[in-house]
Structure formats: C-alpha cells, structure tokens
Amino acid sequence: RTTRSTQVPPVTPAPTTTTTTVTEAQPQALIDRGVTAAMAEAEASRLRNGYDSNGSGPRLAQAV
C-alpha cells in the first residue's frame, strides 16, 4: 500500500500593523498651538501695518 505525502505550503505570517494611541488632549494641544501661532502672526501683521483691527485706519496711541 502506498500513501501520498501532501506537502503543506509554508504559513505566511499575517501582516503586522502598528497602532498609536492618541489621547484627546494631544490633537487639542496641536490645535491650540496652531491657533496661538496664527493669532500671533495676525497681530504682528496688524501692528506692522499700523492699522486697527476694524480697518478704520492707523491706530491712535492709547493711554494704558
């Protein structure tokens, strides 16, 4: 009696994925940083141009 040997193909491991846990605070910190930078740039631009934010012309000196 003869038996056939069946060859089993090698098992290919499943692809691995890397997951990164992100807390809610991390994206909020990035947003806050971007907003802060944008506001600082807008203020610097406004001051460089010498105009008030409402577009009425050059700002007058204000007493503090």
mmCIF file of C-alpha atoms in Angstrom:
data_model
loop_
_atom_site.group_PDB
_atom_site.id
_atom_site.type_symbol
_atom_site.label_atom_id
_atom_site.label_comp_id
_atom_site.label_asym_id
_atom_site.label_seq_id
_atom_site.Cartn_x
_atom_site.Cartn_y
_atom_site.Cartn_z
ATOM 1 C CA ARG A 1 0.000 0.000 0.000
ATOM 2 C CA THR A 2 1.333 3.416 -0.945
ATOM 3 C CA THR A 3 0.456 6.706 0.648
ATOM 4 C CA ARG A 4 0.943 10.044 -0.915
ATOM 5 C CA SER A 5 2.578 12.691 1.088
ATOM 6 C CA THR A 6 0.910 16.023 0.739
ATOM 7 C CA GLN A 7 3.099 18.998 1.221
ATOM 8 C CA VAL A 8 1.655 21.778 3.272
ATOM 9 C CA PRO A 9 2.634 25.210 1.998
ATOM 10 C CA PRO A 10 4.574 27.324 4.484
ATOM 11 C CA VAL A 11 2.451 29.543 6.657
ATOM 12 C CA THR A 12 2.839 33.202 5.818
ATOM 13 C CA PRO A 13 2.573 35.364 8.905
ATOM 14 C CA ALA A 14 -0.198 37.927 8.893
ATOM 15 C CA PRO A 15 0.949 41.466 8.189
ATOM 16 C CA THR A 16 1.565 43.436 11.319
ATOM 17 C CA THR A 17 0.195 46.890 11.873
ATOM 18 C CA THR A 18 1.482 49.496 14.225
ATOM 19 C CA THR A 19 -1.126 51.302 16.232
ATOM 20 C CA THR A 20 -0.520 54.518 18.068
ATOM 21 C CA THR A 21 -2.843 55.512 20.847
ATOM 22 C CA VAL A 22 -3.778 59.171 20.732
ATOM 23 C CA THR A 23 -5.418 60.804 23.690
ATOM 24 C CA GLU A 24 -7.988 63.529 23.209
ATOM 25 C CA ALA A 25 -5.584 66.059 24.701
ATOM 26 C CA GLN A 26 -2.907 65.513 22.050
ATOM 27 C CA PRO A 27 -4.862 66.727 18.993
ATOM 28 C CA GLN A 28 -6.319 69.552 21.092
ATOM 29 C CA ALA A 29 -2.793 70.652 22.048
ATOM 30 C CA LEU A 30 -1.801 70.712 18.364
ATOM 31 C CA ILE A 31 -4.899 72.744 17.501
ATOM 32 C CA ASP A 32 -4.234 75.177 20.350
ATOM 33 C CA ARG A 33 -0.623 75.601 19.247
ATOM 34 C CA GLY A 34 -1.697 76.304 15.668
ATOM 35 C CA VAL A 35 -4.381 78.771 16.730
ATOM 36 C CA THR A 36 -1.954 80.576 19.030
ATOM 37 C CA ALA A 37 0.636 80.847 16.256
ATOM 38 C CA ALA A 38 -1.954 82.109 13.763
ATOM 39 C CA MET A 39 -3.247 84.721 16.209
ATOM 40 C CA ALA A 40 0.285 85.904 16.977
ATOM 41 C CA GLU A 41 1.057 86.236 13.260
ATOM 42 C CA ALA A 42 -2.179 88.133 12.630
ATOM 43 C CA GLU A 43 -1.427 90.521 15.487
ATOM 44 C CA ALA A 44 2.157 91.047 14.301
ATOM 45 C CA SER A 45 0.923 91.732 10.776
ATOM 46 C CA ARG A 46 -1.667 94.172 12.074
ATOM 47 C CA LEU A 47 0.951 96.005 14.131
ATOM 48 C CA ARG A 48 3.424 96.106 11.220
ATOM 49 C CA ASN A 49 0.771 97.674 9.024
ATOM 50 C CA GLY A 50 -0.158 100.218 11.683
ATOM 51 C CA TYR A 51 -3.883 99.673 11.302
ATOM 52 C CA ASP A 52 -6.526 98.917 13.845
ATOM 53 C CA SER A 53 -8.323 95.617 13.525
ATOM 54 C CA ASN A 54 -11.568 97.222 12.315
ATOM 55 C CA GLY A 55 -9.929 98.706 9.220
ATOM 56 C CA SER A 56 -10.575 102.323 10.229
ATOM 57 C CA GLY A 57 -7.007 103.414 9.592
ATOM 58 C CA PRO A 58 -3.880 103.945 11.667
ATOM 59 C CA ARG A 59 -4.302 103.403 15.384
ATOM 60 C CA LEU A 60 -4.093 106.315 17.748
ATOM 61 C CA ALA A 61 -1.909 105.992 20.816
ATOM 62 C CA GLN A 62 -3.981 104.827 23.730
ATOM 63 C CA ALA A 63 -3.313 105.588 27.364
ATOM 64 C CA VAL A 64 -2.722 102.495 29.437
#
